């Protein structure tokens, strides 16, 4: 397994623009009550920096590895979803939901179906079912089924991200762990959004949502470079 120190030295500089853009978002902290294209740009900029992070590994890298391409495509749809959610009070919440649903489908495909790890899938299914059960009394109209479908999709993505991390057998890599933690943070972020929007106000909800969201996207983007280190190991072998 590649040393985490090696990874930090190699990938850290490529993530500097992302960290700077994230700091800009939290420093400016533009009000959501007055949406604008500028606020949409500031919100989307960290995700755009993650596009640059993946592109910095080279077009050849993306062409050779479908999982990296799918994660890049997921980040693109995520940025679109972020932009729609800026205007959610103007009726664009469902549009943002759709963009992120596509994102989770792409991420799930990138993570793949091996290993299957049904015990993890069962736990995620139970957590997803419980989440929907708690939200259901507060949902109405199209959101009754839209939220249910979305929970199923993000739960499936979480399962596929977590399935590769088998700690008991010591069969995991740092990038698999990155995807796993990223998926968990994404689910925390989206559950906070749902509770805050449909159930009751969550204290400091915006800070919780965005901090976990940006961290999740960074970790998932990092998981895309697993194949780069795998290729390097094979060449040395």
Coordinates of N, CA and C in Angstrom, one line a residue:
X1 N 0.9 -1.2 0.0 CA 0.0 0.0 0.0 C 0.9 1.2 0.0
X2 N 0.5 2.2 -0.8 CA 1.3 3.5 -0.9 C 1.2 4.2 0.4
X3 N 2.4 4.8 0.8 CA 2.5 5.5 2.1 C 1.6 6.8 2.0
X4 N 0.9 7.1 3.1 CA 0.1 8.4 3.1 C 1.0 9.6 2.9
X5 N 2.2 9.5 3.4 CA 3.2 10.6 3.3 C 3.4 10.9 1.8
X6 N 3.6 9.8 1.0 CA 3.8 9.9 -0.4 C 2.6 10.6 -1.1
X7 N 1.5 10.1 -0.7 CA 0.2 10.7 -1.2 C 0.1 12.2 -1.0
X8 N 0.4 12.6 0.3 CA 0.3 14.0 0.6 C 1.2 14.8 -0.2
X9 N 2.5 14.3 -0.3 CA 3.5 15.1 -1.1 C 3.1 15.2 -2.5
X10 N 2.5 14.1 -3.1 CA 2.2 14.1 -4.5 C 0.9 14.9 -4.8
X11 N -0.2 14.7 -4.0 CA -1.5 15.2 -4.3 C -1.7 16.6 -3.6
X12 N -1.1 16.8 -2.5 CA -1.3 18.0 -1.7 C -1.2 19.3 -2.5
X13 N -0.1 19.5 -3.3 CA 0.0 20.8 -4.1 C -1.2 21.0 -5.1
X14 N -1.7 19.9 -5.6 CA -2.8 20.0 -6.6 C -4.1 20.4 -5.9
X15 N -4.2 20.2 -4.6 CA -5.4 20.5 -3.9 C -5.4 21.9 -3.3
X16 N -4.3 22.6 -3.4 CA -4.2 24.0 -2.9 C -5.3 24.9 -3.4
X17 N -5.5 25.0 -4.7 CA -6.6 25.8 -5.2 C -8.0 25.5 -4.6
X18 N -8.3 24.2 -4.3 CA -9.5 23.8 -3.7 C -9.6 24.4 -2.3
X19 N -8.5 24.2 -1.5 CA -8.5 24.7 -0.1 C -8.7 26.3 -0.1
X20 N -8.1 27.0 -1.0 CA -8.2 28.4 -1.1 C -9.6 28.8 -1.5
X21 N -10.2 28.1 -2.4 CA -11.6 28.4 -2.8 C -12.6 28.2 -1.7
X22 N -12.3 27.1 -1.0 CA -13.2 26.8 0.2 C -13.1 27.9 1.2
X23 N -11.9 28.3 1.5 CA -11.7 29.4 2.5 C -12.4 30.7 2.0
X24 N -12.4 31.0 0.7 CA -13.0 32.1 0.2 C -14.5 32.0 0.4
X25 N -15.1 30.8 0.2 CA -16.5 30.6 0.4 C -16.9 30.9 1.9
X26 N -16.1 30.4 2.8 CA -16.5 30.6 4.3 C -16.2 32.0 4.8
X27 N -15.2 32.6 4.2 CA -14.9 34.0 4.5 C -15.9 35.0 4.1
X28 N -16.3 34.8 2.8 CA -17.4 35.7 2.2 C -18.7 35.4 2.8
X29 N -19.1 34.1 2.9 CA -20.3 33.7 3.6 C -21.5 34.5 3.1
X30 N -21.7 34.5 1.8 CA -22.7 35.3 1.1 C -24.1 34.8 1.6
X31 N -25.0 35.7 1.8 CA -26.4 35.3 2.3 C -27.1 34.5 1.2
X32 N -27.8 33.4 1.7 CA -28.6 32.6 0.8 C -29.9 33.3 0.5
X33 N -30.3 34.3 1.3 CA -31.6 34.9 1.1 C -31.6 35.8 -0.2
X34 N -30.4 36.2 -0.6 CA -30.4 37.0 -1.9 C -29.5 36.4 -2.9
X35 N -30.0 35.3 -3.5 CA -29.2 34.5 -4.5 C -28.7 35.4 -5.7
X36 N -27.5 35.1 -6.2 CA -27.0 35.8 -7.3 C -26.0 34.9 -8.1
X37 N -25.7 35.3 -9.3 CA -24.7 34.5 -10.0 C -23.3 34.5 -9.3
X38 N -23.0 35.6 -8.7 CA -21.8 35.7 -7.9 C -21.7 34.7 -6.8
X39 N -22.8 34.6 -6.0 CA -22.9 33.7 -4.9 C -22.8 32.2 -5.4
X40 N -23.4 32.0 -6.6 CA -23.4 30.7 -7.2 C -21.9 30.3 -7.6
X41 N -21.2 31.3 -8.1 CA -19.8 31.1 -8.5 C -19.0 30.8 -7.3
X42 N -19.1 31.5 -6.3 CA -18.3 31.3 -5.0 C -18.6 29.9 -4.4
X43 N -19.9 29.5 -4.5 CA -20.3 28.2 -3.9 C -19.7 27.1 -4.8
X44 N -19.7 27.2 -6.1 CA -19.3 26.2 -7.0 C -17.8 26.1 -7.2
X45 N -17.1 27.2 -6.9 CA -15.7 27.3 -7.2 C -14.8 26.2 -6.6
X46 N -15.1 25.8 -5.3 CA -14.3 24.6 -4.8 C -14.5 23.3 -5.6
X47 N -15.7 23.1 -6.1 CA -15.9 21.9 -6.9 C -15.2 22.0 -8.2
X48 N -15.3 23.2 -8.8 CA -14.5 23.4 -10.1 C -13.0 23.2 -9.9
X49 N -12.5 23.6 -8.7 CA -11.1 23.3 -8.4 C -10.8 21.8 -8.3
X50 N -11.8 21.0 -7.9 CA -11.6 19.6 -7.9 C -11.6 19.0 -9.4
X51 N -12.4 19.7 -10.3 CA -12.2 19.3 -11.7 C -10.8 19.5 -12.1
X52 N -10.2 20.6 -11.8 CA -8.8 21.0 -12.1 C -7.9 20.0 -11.5
X53 N -8.2 19.6 -10.3 CA -7.3 18.6 -9.6 C -7.2 17.3 -10.4
X54 N -8.4 16.8 -10.9 CA -8.4 15.6 -11.7 C -7.7 15.8 -13.0
X55 N -8.0 16.9 -13.6 CA -7.4 17.2 -14.9 C -5.9 17.4 -14.9
X56 N -5.4 17.8 -13.7 CA -4.0 18.0 -13.5 C -3.2 16.6 -13.6
X57 N -3.9 15.5 -13.5 CA -3.3 14.2 -13.6 C -3.1 13.8 -15.1
X58 N -3.6 14.6 -16.0 CA -3.4 14.4 -17.4 C -4.6 13.8 -18.1
X59 N -4.8 14.2 -19.3 CA -5.9 13.7 -20.1 C -5.7 12.2 -20.3
X60 N -4.5 11.8 -20.5 CA -4.2 10.3 -20.7 C -4.7 9.5 -19.5
X61 N -4.5 10.0 -18.3 CA -4.9 9.4 -17.1 C -6.5 9.2 -17.1
X62 N -7.2 10.2 -17.5 CA -8.6 10.2 -17.5 C -9.1 9.2 -18.6
X63 N -8.5 9.3 -19.7 CA -8.8 8.4 -20.9 C -8.6 6.9 -20.5
X64 N -7.6 6.6 -19.8 CA -7.2 5.3 -19.4 C -8.1 4.7 -18.3
X65 N -8.7 5.5 -17.5 CA -9.4 5.0 -16.3 C -10.8 5.6 -16.2
X66 N -11.8 4.7 -16.5 CA -13.2 5.1 -16.5 C -13.7 5.6 -15.2
X67 N -13.1 5.0 -14.1 CA -13.6 5.4 -12.7 C -13.3 6.9 -12.5
X68 N -12.1 7.3 -12.9 CA -11.7 8.7 -12.8 C -12.6 9.6 -13.6
X69 N -12.9 9.2 -14.8 CA -13.8 10.0 -15.7 C -15.2 10.1 -15.1
X70 N -15.7 9.0 -14.5 CA -17.0 9.1 -13.9 C -17.1 10.0 -12.7
X71 N -16.0 10.0 -11.9 CA -15.9 10.9 -10.7 C -15.9 12.4 -11.2
X72 N -15.1 12.6 -12.3 CA -15.0 14.0 -12.8 C -16.4 14.4 -13.3
X73 N -17.1 13.5 -14.0 CA -18.5 13.8 -14.5 C -19.4 14.0 -13.3
X74 N -19.3 13.3 -12.2 CA -20.0 13.5 -11.0 C -19.8 14.8 -10.4
X75 N -18.6 15.3 -10.4 CA -18.2 16.6 -9.9 C -18.9 17.7 -10.8
X76 N -18.9 17.5 -12.1 CA -19.6 18.5 -12.9 C -21.1 18.6 -12.6
X77 N -21.7 17.5 -12.5 CA -23.2 17.5 -12.1 C -23.4 18.1 -10.7
X78 N -22.4 17.9 -9.8 CA -22.5 18.4 -8.5 C -22.5 20.0 -8.5
X79 N -21.6 20.5 -9.4 CA -21.5 22.0 -9.5 C -22.9 22.5 -10.0
X80 N -23.5 21.8 -11.0 CA -24.8 22.2 -11.5 C -25.8 22.2 -10.4
X81 N -25.7 21.1 -9.6 CA -26.7 21.0 -8.4 C -26.5 22.1 -7.4
X82 N -25.2 22.5 -7.1 CA -25.0 23.6 -6.2 C -25.6 24.9 -6.7
X83 N -25.4 25.1 -8.1 CA -26.0 26.3 -8.6 C -27.5 26.4 -8.5
X84 N -28.2 25.2 -8.8 CA -29.6 25.2 -8.7 C -30.1 25.5 -7.2
X85 N -29.3 24.9 -6.3 CA -29.7 25.1 -4.9 C -29.6 26.5 -4.4
X86 N -28.8 27.3 -5.0 CA -28.7 28.7 -4.7 C -30.1 29.3 -4.8
X87 N -30.8 28.9 -5.8 CA -32.2 29.4 -6.1 C -33.3 28.4 -5.7
X88 N -33.0 27.7 -4.6 CA -34.0 26.6 -4.2 C -35.3 27.3 -3.8
X89 N -35.3 28.4 -3.2 CA -36.5 29.1 -2.7 C -37.3 29.6 -3.9
X90 N -36.7 29.7 -5.1 CA -37.4 30.1 -6.3 C -37.9 28.9 -7.1
X91 N -37.9 27.7 -6.5 CA -38.5 26.5 -7.1 C -37.5 25.6 -7.8
X92 N -36.2 25.8 -7.5 CA -35.2 25.0 -8.2 C -34.6 23.9 -7.3
X93 N -35.2 23.6 -6.1 CA -34.7 22.6 -5.2 C -34.7 21.2 -5.9
X94 N -35.8 20.9 -6.6 CA -35.9 19.6 -7.2 C -34.9 19.4 -8.4
X95 N -34.6 20.5 -9.0 CA -33.5 20.5 -10.1 C -32.2 20.1 -9.5
X96 N -31.9 20.7 -8.4 CA -30.6 20.4 -7.7 C -30.6 19.0 -7.2
X97 N -31.8 18.5 -6.7 CA -31.9 17.1 -6.3 C -31.6 16.2 -7.4
X98 N -32.1 16.5 -8.6 CA -31.9 15.6 -9.8 C -30.4 15.6 -10.2
X99 N -29.7 16.8 -10.1 CA -28.3 16.8 -10.5 C -27.5 16.0 -9.5
X100 N -27.8 16.0 -8.2 CA -27.0 15.2 -7.3 C -27.4 13.7 -7.4
X101 N -28.6 13.4 -7.8 CA -29.0 12.0 -8.0 C -28.1 11.4 -9.1
X102 N -27.9 12.2 -10.2 CA -27.0 11.8 -11.3 C -25.6 11.6 -10.8
X103 N -25.2 12.5 -9.9 CA -23.8 12.4 -9.3 C -23.7 11.1 -8.6
X104 N -24.7 10.7 -7.8 CA -24.5 9.5 -7.0 C -24.5 8.3 -7.9
X105 N -25.3 8.3 -9.0 CA -25.2 7.2 -9.9 C -23.8 7.1 -10.5
X106 N -23.2 8.2 -10.9 CA -21.9 8.2 -11.5 C -20.9 7.7 -10.5
X107 N -21.0 8.2 -9.2 CA -20.0 7.8 -8.2 C -20.2 6.3 -7.9
X108 N -21.4 5.8 -7.9 CA -21.6 4.4 -7.6 C -21.0 3.5 -8.7
X109 N -21.1 4.0 -10.0 CA -20.5 3.3 -11.1 C -19.0 3.3 -11.0
X110 N -18.5 4.4 -10.6 CA -17.0 4.5 -10.4 C -16.5 3.6 -9.4
X111 N -17.2 3.4 -8.3 CA -16.7 2.6 -7.2 C -16.9 1.1 -7.6
X112 N -17.8 0.8 -8.4 CA -18.0 -0.6 -8.9 C -18.7 -1.5 -8.0
X113 N -18.9 -2.7 -8.4 CA -19.7 -3.7 -7.6 C -18.9 -4.8 -7.0
X114 N -17.6 -4.7 -7.0 CA -16.7 -5.6 -6.3 C -15.8 -4.9 -5.3
X115 N -15.7 -5.5 -4.1 CA -16.5 -6.7 -3.6 C -17.9 -6.3 -3.2
X116 N -18.8 -7.3 -3.2 CA -20.2 -7.0 -3.0 C -20.4 -6.5 -1.5
X117 N -19.9 -7.3 -0.6 CA -20.0 -6.9 0.8 C -21.4 -6.6 1.3
X118 N -22.2 -7.7 1.3 CA -23.7 -7.6 1.6 C -23.9 -7.1 3.0
X119 N -23.1 -7.5 4.0 CA -23.4 -7.0 5.4 C -23.4 -5.5 5.5
X120 N -22.4 -4.8 4.8 CA -22.4 -3.4 4.7 C -23.6 -2.8 4.0
X121 N -24.0 -3.5 2.9 CA -25.2 -3.1 2.2 C -26.4 -3.2 3.1
X122 N -26.5 -4.2 3.9 CA -27.7 -4.3 4.8 C -27.7 -3.2 5.8
X123 N -26.6 -2.9 6.4 CA -26.5 -1.8 7.4 C -27.0 -0.5 6.7
X124 N -26.4 -0.2 5.5 CA -26.8 1.1 4.8 C -28.3 1.1 4.5
X125 N -28.8 -0.1 4.0 CA -30.2 -0.1 3.7 C -31.1 0.2 4.9
X126 N -30.7 -0.4 6.1 CA -31.4 -0.1 7.3 C -31.4 1.4 7.7
X127 N -30.2 2.0 7.6 CA -30.0 3.4 7.9 C -30.8 4.3 7.0
X128 N -30.8 3.9 5.7 CA -31.5 4.7 4.7 C -33.0 4.5 4.9
X129 N -33.5 3.3 5.2 CA -34.9 3.1 5.5 C -35.4 3.9 6.8
X130 N -34.5 3.9 7.8 CA -34.9 4.7 9.0 C -34.9 6.2 8.7
X131 N -34.0 6.7 7.9 CA -33.9 8.1 7.6 C -35.2 8.5 6.8
X132 N -35.6 7.7 5.9 CA -36.8 8.0 5.1 C -38.1 7.9 6.0
X133 N -38.1 7.0 6.9 CA -39.2 6.8 7.9 C -39.4 8.1 8.7
X134 N -38.2 8.6 9.2 CA -38.3 9.8 10.0 C -38.7 11.0 9.2
X135 N -38.3 11.1 7.9 CA -38.6 12.2 7.1 C -40.0 12.2 6.5
X136 N -40.5 11.0 6.3 CA -41.8 10.8 5.6 C -43.0 11.6 6.1
X137 N -43.2 11.7 7.5 CA -44.3 12.5 7.9 C -44.3 14.0 7.5
X138 N -43.1 14.5 7.2 CA -42.9 15.9 6.9 C -42.9 16.2 5.4
X139 N -43.0 15.1 4.6 CA -42.9 15.3 3.1 C -44.3 15.4 2.5
X140 N -44.4 16.1 1.4 CA -45.7 16.2 0.8 C -45.5 16.3 -0.7
X141 N -46.6 16.0 -1.5 CA -46.5 16.2 -3.0 C -45.4 15.4 -3.6
X142 N -44.7 15.9 -4.6 CA -43.7 15.1 -5.3 C -42.5 14.7 -4.4
X143 N -42.3 15.5 -3.4 CA -41.1 15.2 -2.5 C -41.3 13.9 -1.8
X144 N -42.5 13.4 -1.7 CA -42.8 12.2 -1.0 C -42.0 11.0 -1.6
X145 N -42.0 11.0 -2.9 CA -41.2 10.0 -3.6 C -39.9 10.4 -4.1
X146 N -39.7 11.7 -4.4 CA -38.4 12.2 -4.9 C -37.3 12.0 -3.8
X147 N -37.7 12.3 -2.6 CA -36.7 12.2 -1.5 C -36.4 10.7 -1.2
X148 N -37.5 9.9 -1.4 CA -37.3 8.4 -1.2 C -36.3 7.9 -2.2
X149 N -36.5 8.3 -3.5 CA -35.5 7.8 -4.5 C -34.1 8.3 -4.3
X150 N -34.1 9.6 -3.9 CA -32.7 10.2 -3.6 C -32.0 9.4 -2.5
X151 N -32.7 9.1 -1.4 CA -32.1 8.4 -0.3 C -31.6 7.1 -0.7
X152 N -32.4 6.4 -1.6 CA -32.0 5.1 -2.1 C -30.7 5.2 -2.9
X153 N -30.6 6.3 -3.7 CA -29.4 6.4 -4.6 C -28.2 6.8 -3.8
X154 N -28.3 7.7 -2.8 CA -27.1 8.1 -2.0 C -26.7 6.9 -1.1
X155 N -27.7 6.1 -0.7 CA -27.4 5.0 0.2 C -26.7 3.9 -0.6
X156 N -27.1 3.7 -1.9 CA -26.4 2.8 -2.8 C -25.0 3.2 -3.0
X157 N -24.8 4.5 -3.3 CA -23.4 5.1 -3.4 C -22.6 4.9 -2.2
X158 N -23.2 5.1 -1.0 CA -22.4 4.9 0.2 C -22.0 3.4 0.4
X159 N -22.9 2.5 0.0 CA -22.6 1.1 0.1 C -21.4 0.7 -0.8
X160 N -21.4 1.2 -2.0 CA -20.4 0.9 -2.9 C -19.0 1.5 -2.5
X161 N -19.1 2.7 -1.9 CA -17.9 3.3 -1.4 C -17.3 2.6 -0.2
X162 N -18.2 2.1 0.7 CA -17.7 1.4 1.9 C -17.4 0.0 1.7
X163 N -17.9 -0.6 0.6 CA -17.8 -2.1 0.5 C -16.3 -2.5 0.3
X164 N -15.5 -1.6 -0.3 CA -14.1 -2.0 -0.5 C -13.2 -1.9 0.7
X165 N -13.7 -1.3 1.8 CA -12.9 -1.2 3.0 C -13.2 -2.3 3.9
X166 N -12.3 -3.3 3.9 CA -12.5 -4.5 4.8 C -11.4 -4.5 5.8
X167 N -11.7 -3.8 6.9 CA -10.6 -3.6 8.0 C -10.3 -4.9 8.7
X168 N -11.2 -5.8 8.9 CA -10.9 -7.0 9.6 C -9.9 -7.8 8.8
X169 N -10.0 -7.8 7.5 CA -9.0 -8.6 6.7 C -7.8 -7.8 6.2
X170 N -7.8 -6.5 6.7 CA -6.7 -5.6 6.3 C -6.6 -5.5 4.8
X171 N -7.8 -5.6 4.1 CA -7.8 -5.5 2.6 C -8.4 -4.1 2.3
X172 N -7.6 -3.1 2.3 CA -8.0 -1.8 1.9 C -6.8 -0.9 1.6
X173 N -7.1 0.2 0.9 CA -6.1 1.1 0.5 C -6.5 2.5 1.0
X174 N -5.6 3.5 1.0 CA -5.9 4.8 1.5 C -7.0 5.5 0.7
X175 N -7.0 5.2 -0.6 CA -8.0 5.8 -1.5 C -9.4 5.2 -1.3
X176 N -9.5 3.9 -1.0 CA -10.7 3.2 -0.6 C -11.3 3.8 0.7
X177 N -10.4 4.0 1.6 CA -10.8 4.7 2.9 C -11.3 6.1 2.6
X178 N -10.6 6.8 1.7 CA -11.0 8.2 1.3 C -12.4 8.2 0.8
X179 N -12.7 7.2 -0.1 CA -14.0 7.2 -0.7 C -15.1 6.9 0.4
X180 N -14.7 6.0 1.3 CA -15.7 5.6 2.3 C -16.0 6.7 3.2
X181 N -15.0 7.5 3.7 CA -15.2 8.6 4.6 C -16.0 9.7 3.8
X182 N -15.6 9.9 2.6 CA -16.3 10.9 1.7 C -17.7 10.6 1.6
X183 N -18.1 9.3 1.4 CA -19.5 9.0 1.2 C -20.3 9.2 2.5
X184 N -19.7 8.9 3.6 CA -20.3 9.1 4.9 C -20.6 10.6 5.1
X185 N -19.6 11.4 4.9 CA -19.8 12.8 5.0 C -20.8 13.4 4.1
X186 N -20.9 12.8 2.9 CA -21.9 13.3 1.9 C -23.3 13.0 2.4
X187 N -23.5 11.8 3.0 CA -24.8 11.4 3.6 C -25.1 12.3 4.8
X188 N -24.1 12.6 5.6 CA -24.4 13.5 6.7 C -24.8 14.9 6.2
X189 N -24.1 15.4 5.2 CA -24.5 16.7 4.6 C -25.9 16.7 4.1
X190 N -26.3 15.7 3.3 CA -27.6 15.7 2.7 C -28.7 15.4 3.7
X191 N -28.4 14.6 4.7 CA -29.4 14.4 5.8 C -29.7 15.7 6.5
X192 N -28.6 16.4 6.8 CA -28.8 17.7 7.4 C -29.7 18.7 6.6
X193 N -29.4 18.7 5.3 CA -30.2 19.5 4.4 C -31.7 19.1 4.5
X194 N -32.0 17.8 4.4 CA -33.3 17.3 4.5 C -34.0 17.6 5.8
X195 N -33.4 17.4 6.9 CA -34.0 17.7 8.2 C -34.2 19.2 8.3
X196 N -33.3 20.0 7.9 CA -33.4 21.5 8.0 C -34.5 22.0 7.1
X197 N -34.7 21.4 5.9 CA -35.7 21.9 4.9 C -37.1 21.4 5.3
X198 N -37.2 20.1 5.6 CA -38.5 19.5 5.7 C -39.0 19.3 7.2
X199 N -38.1 19.2 8.1 CA -38.5 18.9 9.5 C -38.5 20.1 10.4
X200 N -37.3 20.5 10.8 CA -37.1 21.7 11.7 C -35.7 22.3 11.5
X201 N -35.6 23.6 11.9 CA -34.3 24.2 11.7 C -33.2 23.5 12.5
X202 N -32.1 23.3 11.8 CA -30.9 22.7 12.5 C -29.9 23.8 12.8
X203 N -29.5 23.9 14.1 CA -28.6 25.0 14.4 C -27.3 24.9 13.6
X204 N -26.8 26.0 13.1 CA -25.6 26.1 12.3 C -25.7 25.1 11.1
X205 N -26.9 25.0 10.6 CA -27.0 24.0 9.5 C -26.2 24.3 8.3
X206 N -26.1 25.5 7.9 CA -25.3 25.8 6.7 C -23.8 25.5 6.8
X207 N -23.3 25.8 8.0 CA -21.9 25.5 8.3 C -21.7 23.9 8.2
X208 N -22.6 23.2 8.9 CA -22.5 21.7 8.9 C -22.6 21.2 7.5
X209 N -23.6 21.7 6.8 CA -23.8 21.1 5.4 C -22.7 21.4 4.5
X210 N -22.1 22.6 4.5 CA -21.1 22.9 3.5 C -19.7 22.3 3.9
X211 N -19.4 22.3 5.2 CA -18.1 21.8 5.6 C -18.1 20.3 5.3
X212 N -19.1 19.5 5.6 CA -19.1 18.1 5.3 C -19.2 17.8 3.8
X213 N -19.9 18.7 3.1 CA -20.0 18.5 1.7 C -18.7 18.7 1.0
X214 N -18.0 19.8 1.2 CA -16.7 20.1 0.6 C -15.7 19.0 0.9
X215 N -15.7 18.6 2.2 CA -14.8 17.5 2.6 C -15.1 16.2 1.9
X216 N -16.4 15.9 1.8 CA -16.8 14.7 1.1 C -16.4 14.7 -0.4
X217 N -16.6 15.8 -1.1 CA -16.2 15.9 -2.5 C -14.7 15.8 -2.7
X218 N -13.9 16.4 -1.8 CA -12.5 16.3 -1.9 C -12.0 14.9 -1.7
X219 N -12.6 14.2 -0.7 CA -12.1 12.8 -0.5 C -12.5 11.9 -1.6
X220 N -13.7 12.1 -2.2 CA -14.1 11.2 -3.3 C -13.3 11.5 -4.5
X221 N -12.9 12.8 -4.7 CA -12.0 13.1 -5.8 C -10.7 12.5 -5.6
X222 N -10.2 12.5 -4.4 CA -8.9 11.8 -4.1 C -8.9 10.3 -4.4
X223 N -10.1 9.7 -4.2 CA -10.2 8.3 -4.4 C -10.0 7.9 -5.9
X224 N -10.2 8.9 -6.8 CA -10.1 8.6 -8.2 C -8.6 8.3 -8.6
X225 N -7.6 8.8 -7.8 CA -6.3 8.6 -8.2 C -5.7 7.2 -7.7
X226 N -6.5 6.4 -7.2 CA -6.1 5.0 -6.8 C -5.4 4.3 -7.9
X227 N -6.1 4.4 -9.1 CA -5.6 3.7 -10.3 C -4.2 4.2 -10.7
X228 N -3.9 5.4 -10.4 CA -2.6 6.0 -10.8 C -1.5 5.3 -10.0
X229 N -1.7 5.1 -8.7 CA -0.7 4.4 -7.8 C -0.7 2.9 -8.1
X230 N -1.8 2.4 -8.5 CA -1.8 0.9 -8.9 C -1.0 0.7 -10.1
X231 N -1.1 1.6 -11.1 CA -0.3 1.5 -12.3 C 1.2 1.6 -12.0
X232 N 1.5 2.6 -11.1 CA 2.9 2.8 -10.7 C 3.5 1.5 -10.0
X233 N 2.7 0.9 -9.2 CA 3.1 -0.3 -8.5 C 3.4 -1.5 -9.4
X234 N 2.5 -1.6 -10.4 CA 2.6 -2.6 -11.4 C 3.9 -2.4 -12.3
X235 N 4.2 -1.2 -12.6 CA 5.4 -0.9 -13.4 C 6.6 -1.2 -12.6
X236 N 6.6 -0.9 -11.3 CA 7.8 -1.3 -10.4 C 7.9 -2.8 -10.3
X237 N 6.7 -3.5 -10.3 CA 6.8 -4.9 -10.1 C 7.3 -5.6 -11.4

